[in-house]
Coordinates of C-alpha atoms and ligand atoms in Angstrom, one line a residue:
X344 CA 149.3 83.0 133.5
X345 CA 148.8 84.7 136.9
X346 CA 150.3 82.9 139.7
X347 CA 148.9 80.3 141.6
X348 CA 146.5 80.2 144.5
X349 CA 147.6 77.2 146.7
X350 CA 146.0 75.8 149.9
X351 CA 148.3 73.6 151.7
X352 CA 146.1 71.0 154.2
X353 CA 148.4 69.4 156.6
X354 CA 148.9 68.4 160.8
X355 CA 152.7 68.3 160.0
X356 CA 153.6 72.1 160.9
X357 CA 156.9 70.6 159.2
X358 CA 155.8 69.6 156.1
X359 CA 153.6 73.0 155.7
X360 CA 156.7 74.7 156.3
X361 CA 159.1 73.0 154.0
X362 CA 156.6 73.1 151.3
X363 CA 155.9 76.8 152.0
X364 CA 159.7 77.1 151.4
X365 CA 160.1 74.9 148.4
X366 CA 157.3 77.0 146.6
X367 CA 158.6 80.6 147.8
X368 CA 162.2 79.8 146.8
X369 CA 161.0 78.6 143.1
X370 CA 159.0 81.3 142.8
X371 CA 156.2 79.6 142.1
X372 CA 153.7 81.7 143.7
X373 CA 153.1 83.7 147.1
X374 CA 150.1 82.8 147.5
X375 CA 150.1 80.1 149.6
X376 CA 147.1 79.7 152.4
X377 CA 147.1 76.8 155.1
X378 CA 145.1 74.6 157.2
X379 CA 145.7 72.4 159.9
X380 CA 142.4 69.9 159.5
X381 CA 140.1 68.3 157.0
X382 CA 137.4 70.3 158.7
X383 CA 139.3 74.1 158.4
X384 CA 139.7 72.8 154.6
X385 CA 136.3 72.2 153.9
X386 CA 135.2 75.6 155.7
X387 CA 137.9 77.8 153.6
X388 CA 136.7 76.3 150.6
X389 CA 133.6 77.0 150.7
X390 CA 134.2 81.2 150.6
X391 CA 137.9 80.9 148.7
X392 CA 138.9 79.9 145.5
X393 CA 142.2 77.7 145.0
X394 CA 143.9 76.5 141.2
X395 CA 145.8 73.9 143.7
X396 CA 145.5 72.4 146.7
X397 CA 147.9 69.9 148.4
X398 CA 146.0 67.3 150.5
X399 CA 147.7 65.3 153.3
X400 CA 145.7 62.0 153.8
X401 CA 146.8 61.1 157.4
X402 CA 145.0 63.6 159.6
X403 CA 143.2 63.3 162.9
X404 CA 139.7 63.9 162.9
X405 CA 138.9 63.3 159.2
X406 CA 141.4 62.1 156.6
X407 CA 142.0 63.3 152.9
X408 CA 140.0 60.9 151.8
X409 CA 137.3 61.9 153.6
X410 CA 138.0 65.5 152.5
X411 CA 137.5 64.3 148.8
X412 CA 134.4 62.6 149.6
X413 CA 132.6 65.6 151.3
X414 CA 134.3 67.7 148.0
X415 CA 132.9 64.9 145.7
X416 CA 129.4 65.1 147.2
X417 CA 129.5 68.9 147.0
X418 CA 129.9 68.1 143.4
X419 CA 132.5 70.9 142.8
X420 CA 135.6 68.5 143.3
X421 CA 136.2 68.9 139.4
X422 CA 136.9 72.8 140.0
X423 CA 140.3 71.8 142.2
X424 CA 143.4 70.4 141.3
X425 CA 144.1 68.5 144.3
X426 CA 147.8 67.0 145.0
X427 CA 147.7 64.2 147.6
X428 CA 150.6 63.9 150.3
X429 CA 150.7 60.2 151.5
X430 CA 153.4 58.3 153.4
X431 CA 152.0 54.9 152.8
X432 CA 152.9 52.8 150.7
X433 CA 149.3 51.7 150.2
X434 CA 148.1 51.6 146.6
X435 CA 145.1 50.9 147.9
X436 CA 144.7 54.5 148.9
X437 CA 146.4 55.9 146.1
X438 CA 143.9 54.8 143.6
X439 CA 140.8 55.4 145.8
X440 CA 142.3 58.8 146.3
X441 CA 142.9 59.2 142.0
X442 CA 138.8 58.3 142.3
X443 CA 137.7 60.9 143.9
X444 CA 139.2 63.5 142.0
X445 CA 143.0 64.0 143.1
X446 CA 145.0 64.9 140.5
X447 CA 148.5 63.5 141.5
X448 CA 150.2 62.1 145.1
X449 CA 153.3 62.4 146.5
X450 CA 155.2 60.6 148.7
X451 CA 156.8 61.8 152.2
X452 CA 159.1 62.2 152.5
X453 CA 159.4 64.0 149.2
X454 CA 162.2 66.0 147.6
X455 CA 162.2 69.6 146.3
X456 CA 162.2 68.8 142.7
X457 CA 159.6 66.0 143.2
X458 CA 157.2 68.6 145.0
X459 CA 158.4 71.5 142.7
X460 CA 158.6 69.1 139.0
X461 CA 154.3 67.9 140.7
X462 CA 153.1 71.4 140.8
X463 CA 154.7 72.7 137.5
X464 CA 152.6 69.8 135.9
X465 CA 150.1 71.1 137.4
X466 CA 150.6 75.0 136.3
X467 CA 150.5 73.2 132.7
X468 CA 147.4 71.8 132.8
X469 CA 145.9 74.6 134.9
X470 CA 147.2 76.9 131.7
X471 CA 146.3 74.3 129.5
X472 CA 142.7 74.2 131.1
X473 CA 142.9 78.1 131.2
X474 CA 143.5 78.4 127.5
X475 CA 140.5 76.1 127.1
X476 CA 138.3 78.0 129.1
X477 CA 139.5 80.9 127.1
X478 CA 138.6 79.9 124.1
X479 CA 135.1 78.2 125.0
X480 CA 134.4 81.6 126.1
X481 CA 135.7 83.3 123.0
X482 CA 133.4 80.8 120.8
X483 CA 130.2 81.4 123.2
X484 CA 130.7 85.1 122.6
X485 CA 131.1 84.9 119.3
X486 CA 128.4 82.3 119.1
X487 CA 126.5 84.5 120.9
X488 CA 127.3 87.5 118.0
X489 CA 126.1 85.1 115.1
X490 CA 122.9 84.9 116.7
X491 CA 122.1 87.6 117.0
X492 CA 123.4 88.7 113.7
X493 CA 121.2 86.2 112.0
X494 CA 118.3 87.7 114.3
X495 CA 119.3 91.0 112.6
X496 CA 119.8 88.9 108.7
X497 CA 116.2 87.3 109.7
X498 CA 114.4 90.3 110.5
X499 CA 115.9 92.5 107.8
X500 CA 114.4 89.1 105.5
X501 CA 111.1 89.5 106.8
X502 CA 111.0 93.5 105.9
X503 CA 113.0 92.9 102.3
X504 CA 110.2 90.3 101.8
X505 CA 107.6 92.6 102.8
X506 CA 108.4 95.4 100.6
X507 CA 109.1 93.0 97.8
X508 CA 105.4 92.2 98.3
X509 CA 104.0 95.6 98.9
X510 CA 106.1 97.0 95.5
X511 CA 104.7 93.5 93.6
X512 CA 101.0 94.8 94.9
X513 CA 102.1 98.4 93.6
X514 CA 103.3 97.0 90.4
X515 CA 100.4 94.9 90.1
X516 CA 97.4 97.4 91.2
X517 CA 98.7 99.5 88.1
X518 CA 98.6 97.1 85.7
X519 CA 94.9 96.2 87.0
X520 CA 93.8 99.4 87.1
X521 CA 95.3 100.0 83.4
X522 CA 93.4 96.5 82.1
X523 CA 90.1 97.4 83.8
X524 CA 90.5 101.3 81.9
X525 CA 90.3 100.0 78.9
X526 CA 86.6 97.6 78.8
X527 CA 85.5 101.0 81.5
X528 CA 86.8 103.3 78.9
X529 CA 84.8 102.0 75.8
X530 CA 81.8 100.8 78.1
X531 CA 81.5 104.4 79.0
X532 CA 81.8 106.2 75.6
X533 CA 79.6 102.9 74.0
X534 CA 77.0 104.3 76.8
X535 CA 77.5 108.1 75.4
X536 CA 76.5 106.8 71.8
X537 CA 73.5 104.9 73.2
X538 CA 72.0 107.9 74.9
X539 CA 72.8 109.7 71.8
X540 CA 70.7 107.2 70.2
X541 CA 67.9 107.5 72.4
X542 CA 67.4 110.5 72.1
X543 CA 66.8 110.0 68.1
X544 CA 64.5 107.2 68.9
X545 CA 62.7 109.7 71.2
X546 CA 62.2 112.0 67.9
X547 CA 60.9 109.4 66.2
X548 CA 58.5 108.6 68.8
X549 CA 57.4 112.3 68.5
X550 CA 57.1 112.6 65.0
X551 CA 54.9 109.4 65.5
X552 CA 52.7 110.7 68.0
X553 CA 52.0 114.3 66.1
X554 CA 51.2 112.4 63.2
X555 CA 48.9 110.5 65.5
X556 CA 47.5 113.9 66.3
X557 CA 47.3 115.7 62.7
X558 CA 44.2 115.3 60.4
X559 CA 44.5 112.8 57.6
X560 CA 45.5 115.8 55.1
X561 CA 48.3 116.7 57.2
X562 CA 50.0 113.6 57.9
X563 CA 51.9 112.9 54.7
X564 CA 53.9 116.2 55.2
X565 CA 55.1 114.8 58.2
X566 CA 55.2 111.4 57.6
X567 CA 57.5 112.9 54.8
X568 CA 59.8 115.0 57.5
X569 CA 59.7 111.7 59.7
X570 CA 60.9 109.5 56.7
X571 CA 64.0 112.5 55.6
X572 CA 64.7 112.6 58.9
X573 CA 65.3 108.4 59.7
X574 CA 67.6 108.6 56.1
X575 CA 69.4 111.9 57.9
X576 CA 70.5 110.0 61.1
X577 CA 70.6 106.8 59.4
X578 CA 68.2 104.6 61.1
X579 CA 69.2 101.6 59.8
X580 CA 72.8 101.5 61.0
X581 CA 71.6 103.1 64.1
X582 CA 69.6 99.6 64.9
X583 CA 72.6 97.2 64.0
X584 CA 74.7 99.6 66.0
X585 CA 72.9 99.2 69.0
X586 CA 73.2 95.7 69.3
X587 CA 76.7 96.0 68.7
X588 CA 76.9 98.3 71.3
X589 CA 75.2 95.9 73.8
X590 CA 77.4 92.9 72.8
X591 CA 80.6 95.4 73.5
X592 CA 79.3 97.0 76.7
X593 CA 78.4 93.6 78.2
X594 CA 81.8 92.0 76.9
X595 CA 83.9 95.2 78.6
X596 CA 81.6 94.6 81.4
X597 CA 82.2 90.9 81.4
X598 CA 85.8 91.5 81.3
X599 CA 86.2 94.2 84.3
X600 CA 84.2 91.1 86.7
X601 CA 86.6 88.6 85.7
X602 CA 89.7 90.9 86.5
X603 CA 88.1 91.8 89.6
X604 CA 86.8 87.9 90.2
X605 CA 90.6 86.9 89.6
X606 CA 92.3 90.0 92.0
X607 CA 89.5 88.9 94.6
X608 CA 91.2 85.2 94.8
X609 CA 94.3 85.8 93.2
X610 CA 95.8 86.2 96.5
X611 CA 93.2 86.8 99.5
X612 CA 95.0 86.1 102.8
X613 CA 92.6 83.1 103.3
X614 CA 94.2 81.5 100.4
X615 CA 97.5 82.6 101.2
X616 CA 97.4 81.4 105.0
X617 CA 95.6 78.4 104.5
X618 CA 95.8 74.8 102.3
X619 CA 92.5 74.5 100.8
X620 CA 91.8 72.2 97.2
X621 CA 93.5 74.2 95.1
X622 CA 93.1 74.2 91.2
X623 CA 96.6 75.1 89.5
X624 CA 94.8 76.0 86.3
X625 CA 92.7 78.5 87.6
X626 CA 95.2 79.8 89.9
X627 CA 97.7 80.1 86.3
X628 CA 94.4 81.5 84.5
X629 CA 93.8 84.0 87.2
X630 CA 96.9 85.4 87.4
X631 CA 97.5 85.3 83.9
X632 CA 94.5 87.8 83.7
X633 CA 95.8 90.0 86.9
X634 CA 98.7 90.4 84.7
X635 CA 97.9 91.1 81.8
X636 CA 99.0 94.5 81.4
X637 CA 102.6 93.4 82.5
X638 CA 102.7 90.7 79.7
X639 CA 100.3 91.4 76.6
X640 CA 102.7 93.8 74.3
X641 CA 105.6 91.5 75.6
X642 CA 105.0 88.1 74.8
X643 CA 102.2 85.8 73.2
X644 CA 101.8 83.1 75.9
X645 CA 101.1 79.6 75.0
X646 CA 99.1 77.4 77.9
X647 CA 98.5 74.3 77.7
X648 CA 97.2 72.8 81.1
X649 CA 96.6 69.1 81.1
X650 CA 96.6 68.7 85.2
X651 CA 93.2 67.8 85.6
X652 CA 92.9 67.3 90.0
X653 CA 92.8 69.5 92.2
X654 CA 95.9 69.9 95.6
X655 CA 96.1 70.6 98.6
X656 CA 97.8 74.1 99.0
X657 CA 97.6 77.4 100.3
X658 CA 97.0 78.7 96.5
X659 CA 97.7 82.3 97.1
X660 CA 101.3 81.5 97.7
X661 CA 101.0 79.5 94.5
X662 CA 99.5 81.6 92.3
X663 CA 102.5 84.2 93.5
X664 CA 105.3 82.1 92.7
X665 CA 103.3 81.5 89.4
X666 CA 103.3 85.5 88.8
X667 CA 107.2 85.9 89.9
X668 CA 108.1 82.9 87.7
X669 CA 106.6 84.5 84.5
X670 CA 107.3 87.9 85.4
X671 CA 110.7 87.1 85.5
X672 CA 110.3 85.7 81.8
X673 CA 108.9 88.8 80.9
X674 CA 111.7 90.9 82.0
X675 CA 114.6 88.1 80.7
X676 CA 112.4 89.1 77.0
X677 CA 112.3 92.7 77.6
X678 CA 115.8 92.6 78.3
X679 CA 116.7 91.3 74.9
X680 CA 118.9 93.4 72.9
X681 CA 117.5 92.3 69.6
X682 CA 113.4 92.9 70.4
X683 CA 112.8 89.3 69.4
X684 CA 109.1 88.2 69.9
X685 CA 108.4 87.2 73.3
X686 CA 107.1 83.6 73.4
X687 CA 106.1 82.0 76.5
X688 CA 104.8 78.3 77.1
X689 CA 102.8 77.2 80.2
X690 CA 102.2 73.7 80.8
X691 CA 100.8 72.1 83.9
X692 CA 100.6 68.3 83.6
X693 CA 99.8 64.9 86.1
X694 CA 100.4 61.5 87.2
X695 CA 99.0 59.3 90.0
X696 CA 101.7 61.5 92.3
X697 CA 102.3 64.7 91.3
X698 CA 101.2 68.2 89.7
X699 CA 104.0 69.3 87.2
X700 CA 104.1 72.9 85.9
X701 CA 106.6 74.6 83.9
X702 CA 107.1 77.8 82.4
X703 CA 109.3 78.0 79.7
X704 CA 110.3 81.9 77.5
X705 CA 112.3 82.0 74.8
X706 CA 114.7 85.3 76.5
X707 CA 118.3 86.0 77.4
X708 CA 118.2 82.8 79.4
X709 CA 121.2 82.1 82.1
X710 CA 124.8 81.3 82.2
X711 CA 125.3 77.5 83.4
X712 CA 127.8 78.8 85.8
X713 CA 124.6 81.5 87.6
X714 CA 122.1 78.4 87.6
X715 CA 123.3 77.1 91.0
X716 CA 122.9 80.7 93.2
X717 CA 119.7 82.0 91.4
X718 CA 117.6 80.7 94.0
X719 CA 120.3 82.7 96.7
X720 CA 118.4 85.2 98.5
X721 CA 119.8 88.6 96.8
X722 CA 120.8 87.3 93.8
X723 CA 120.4 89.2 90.6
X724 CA 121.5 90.5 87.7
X725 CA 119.4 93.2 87.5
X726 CA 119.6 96.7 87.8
X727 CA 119.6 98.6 92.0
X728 CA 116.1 99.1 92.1
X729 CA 114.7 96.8 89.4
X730 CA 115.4 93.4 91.0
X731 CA 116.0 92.4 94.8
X732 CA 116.7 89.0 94.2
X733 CA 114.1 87.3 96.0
X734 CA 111.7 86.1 93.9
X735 CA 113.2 82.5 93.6
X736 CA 114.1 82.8 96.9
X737 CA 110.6 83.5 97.9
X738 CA 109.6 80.7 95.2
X739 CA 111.9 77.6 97.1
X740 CA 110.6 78.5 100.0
X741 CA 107.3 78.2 98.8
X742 CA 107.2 75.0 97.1
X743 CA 110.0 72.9 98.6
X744 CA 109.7 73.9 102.5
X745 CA 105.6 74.8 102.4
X746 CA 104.3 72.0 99.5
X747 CA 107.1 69.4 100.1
X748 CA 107.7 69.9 96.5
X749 CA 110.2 70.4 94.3
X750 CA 111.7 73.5 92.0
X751 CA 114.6 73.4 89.3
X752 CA 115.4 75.9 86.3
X753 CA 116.8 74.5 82.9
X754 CA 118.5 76.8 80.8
X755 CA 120.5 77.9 77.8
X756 CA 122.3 81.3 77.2
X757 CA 120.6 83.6 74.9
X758 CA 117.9 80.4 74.0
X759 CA 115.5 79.6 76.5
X760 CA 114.7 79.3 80.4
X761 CA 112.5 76.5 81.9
X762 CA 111.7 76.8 85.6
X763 CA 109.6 73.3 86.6
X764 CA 107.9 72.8 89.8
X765 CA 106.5 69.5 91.0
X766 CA 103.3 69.7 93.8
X767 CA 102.9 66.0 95.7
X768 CA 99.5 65.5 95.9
X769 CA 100.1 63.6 99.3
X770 CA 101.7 65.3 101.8
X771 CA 102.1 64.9 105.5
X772 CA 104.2 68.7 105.4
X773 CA 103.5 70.3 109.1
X774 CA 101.0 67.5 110.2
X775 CA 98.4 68.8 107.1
X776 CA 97.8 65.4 105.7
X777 CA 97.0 65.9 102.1
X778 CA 94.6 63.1 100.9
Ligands
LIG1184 N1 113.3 83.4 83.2 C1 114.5 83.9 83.4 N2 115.4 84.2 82.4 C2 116.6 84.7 82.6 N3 117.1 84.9 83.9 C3 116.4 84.6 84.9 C4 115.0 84.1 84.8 N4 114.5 83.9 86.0 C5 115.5 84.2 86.9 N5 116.6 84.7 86.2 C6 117.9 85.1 86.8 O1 117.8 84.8 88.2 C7 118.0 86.0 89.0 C8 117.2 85.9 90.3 O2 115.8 85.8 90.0 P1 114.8 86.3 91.2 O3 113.4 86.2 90.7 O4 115.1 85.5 92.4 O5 115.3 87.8 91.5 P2 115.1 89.1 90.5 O6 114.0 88.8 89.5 O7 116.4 89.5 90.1 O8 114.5 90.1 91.6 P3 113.0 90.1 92.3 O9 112.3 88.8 91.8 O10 113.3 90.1 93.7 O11 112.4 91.3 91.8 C9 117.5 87.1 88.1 O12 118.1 88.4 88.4 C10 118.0 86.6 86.7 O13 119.4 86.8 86.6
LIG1185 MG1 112.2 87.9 90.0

């Protein structure tokens, strides 16, 4: 430790002197200042710093004690470590002194090891207090560092959970636009045939009106060519077709207004920013639909959805933690070595309390030893590129710390996964009182 700073305050040009001596000849510092007064103290102190200052208590014109007090009321008297110097044997003043803020007292007429054994105490503590400070410091800083880092951890969150979304939206715009080629792709070529078809019905409408036109001798030659001509095209199928036609082109058409009904709602940002009465089997039959691309040559999905009211909830969120729950079954499926036949069982159930749903598939399933850190943002066992491991994060989040609700998975290896949620249907969550 550096050497001391020591102000010696004392009318005894004696005692200064002596104690000047004492502390030069131990070495224990040369830097010693020195006042005469009370009043020279306080003005030094107020520019100078000092780790110890040795305080006579007997002085004319304002005592130590006085000294203290004007220190005390200052309110820095904690920053010195003040020795008093009294010769009275008044305890009295001793204690009052230990009050305010001294640190120790000696007696004159003191001895050199007295005065010497005093301020090495002193030295300690100052180390000790030194050390202290130190270390504070050292755990500021570094408090300081982890602060920021998790500033740095929060904000990379945010973007890893924004790209997440923005490849889920990717992923998900090309399975839409895949589902809504299909019912476009036969309502199209359906409309092809029908045009094809009226333009024989326009024949026939011809051949009609000529006959119309003809005399009475020519018409059977023509009715004739008009009769060879309906058995040619084959009028008959021609008229069942059409309405078959209709019925398909209005079922495609049907179809590609549900797909776009269910993306509309699936997750708007009103129903992703806001709790509204949310119906979990429409949000499951929505996003069932917006996904059906992802899961229709994977598994057959079973849903049986016996909740009957409604929630409060912001049901975008919902309806994407219902998409990232079964897409993950979808992949655990694909992932199977031996191609088994994807199964997949919904199941959204009530009481007086709650919403249950659970999503069970019968895939690769997880190792009791993983089920504790699958909700760990980053966790996964899939592939750089394939997985980020966020989707259970993202899915905690969602219903625990948004709904107030509660999320576990069941599982056996190489048998089955069951991921459960529970939604309260009372909630006082961020002063939104659900009733
Ligand atoms: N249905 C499931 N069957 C088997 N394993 C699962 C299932 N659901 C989750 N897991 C395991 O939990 C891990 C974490 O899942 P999570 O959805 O959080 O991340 P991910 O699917 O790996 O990546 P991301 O969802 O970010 O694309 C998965 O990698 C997988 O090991
Ligand atoms: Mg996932």
């Amino acid at each position: 430790m550096d050497k001391l700073k020591i102000l010696i305050v004392d009318d005894s040009k004696l005692i200064v002197e002596y104690s000047k001596k004492i502390i030069l000849d131990n070495n224990l510092t040369d830097h010693i200042d020195y006042v005469s007064s009370g009043l020279e103290a306080l003005k030094i102190l107020e520019n100078q710093e000092y780790d110890l200052i040795l305080l006579d208590v007997v002085m004319p014109e304002m005592t130590g004690l006085e000294v203290l007090e004007i220190l005390n009321s200052r309110g820095d008297i904690r920053s010195y470590s003040i020795i008093v110097f009294t010769s009275s044997d008044d305890n009295e003043i001793i204690k009052k002194s230990f009050d305010l803020g001294a640190r120790d007292f000696i007696k004159k007429p003191f001895r050199e090891t007295e005065l010497i054994s005093r301020i090495k105490n002193i030295i300690n503590g100052e180390k000790l207090k030194k050390e202290l400070k130190e270390k504070i410091w050292d755990i500021e800083n570094k408090n300081k560092e982890l602060i920021s880092l998790n500033k740095k951890l929060n904000d990379a969150q945010t973007q890893i959970i924004q790209k997440e979304k923005m490849a889920g939206v990717g992923n998900l715009a090309a399975g839409i636009a895949h589902e809504i080629n299909n019912p476009l792709g036969f309502v199209s070529s359906n409309i092809e045939v029908l045009s094809d078809y009226y333009n024989i019905f326009g024949n026939i409408m011809n051949m009609i009106r000529s006959i119309r036109a003809k005399d009475n001798s020519d018409k059977n030659d023509i009715w004739e060519e008009l009769d060879s001509y309906m058995d040619r095209v084959n009028i008959d199928f021609i008229k069942s077709d059409i309405k078959e036609l209709f019925l398909d082109t209005s079922e495609g058409i049907d179809r590609i207004i549900a797909i776009i009904n269910a993306l509309r709602t699936f997750s708007s940002v009103d129903t992703i920013e806001n709790y509204y009465s949310y119906d979990i089997n429409d949000g499951i039959n929505k996003t069932l639909i917006v996904s059906t691309n992802m899961h229709s040559r994977v598994a057959k999905i079973n849903a049986v959805l016996n909740a009957k009211s409604e929630v409060m909830a912001m049901g975008g969120l919902i309806n994407q933690v219902i998409l990232s729950l079964l897409s993950n079954s979808i992949e655990s499926i694909k992932a199977c070595s031996d191609k088994r036949s994807g199964l997949i069982d919904i199941n959204t159930e009530e009481d007086n309390f709650n919403i249950y749903f659970s999503i069970k598939d019968n895939g690769g399933g997880i190792n009791k030893d993983n089920i504790p850190s699958v909700f760990n943002p980053f966790y996964t066992t899939k592939e750089i590129g394939e997985g980020v491991g966020f989707g259970l994060t993202i899915a905690y989040d969602v219903i625990v710390n948004k709904h107030d609700g509660k999320i576990w998975i069941d599982s056996e290896e190489d048998v089955f996964t069951k991921v459960s949620f529970v939604l309260p249907k009372e909630s006082n969550k961020d002063g939104h009182n659900f009733k």
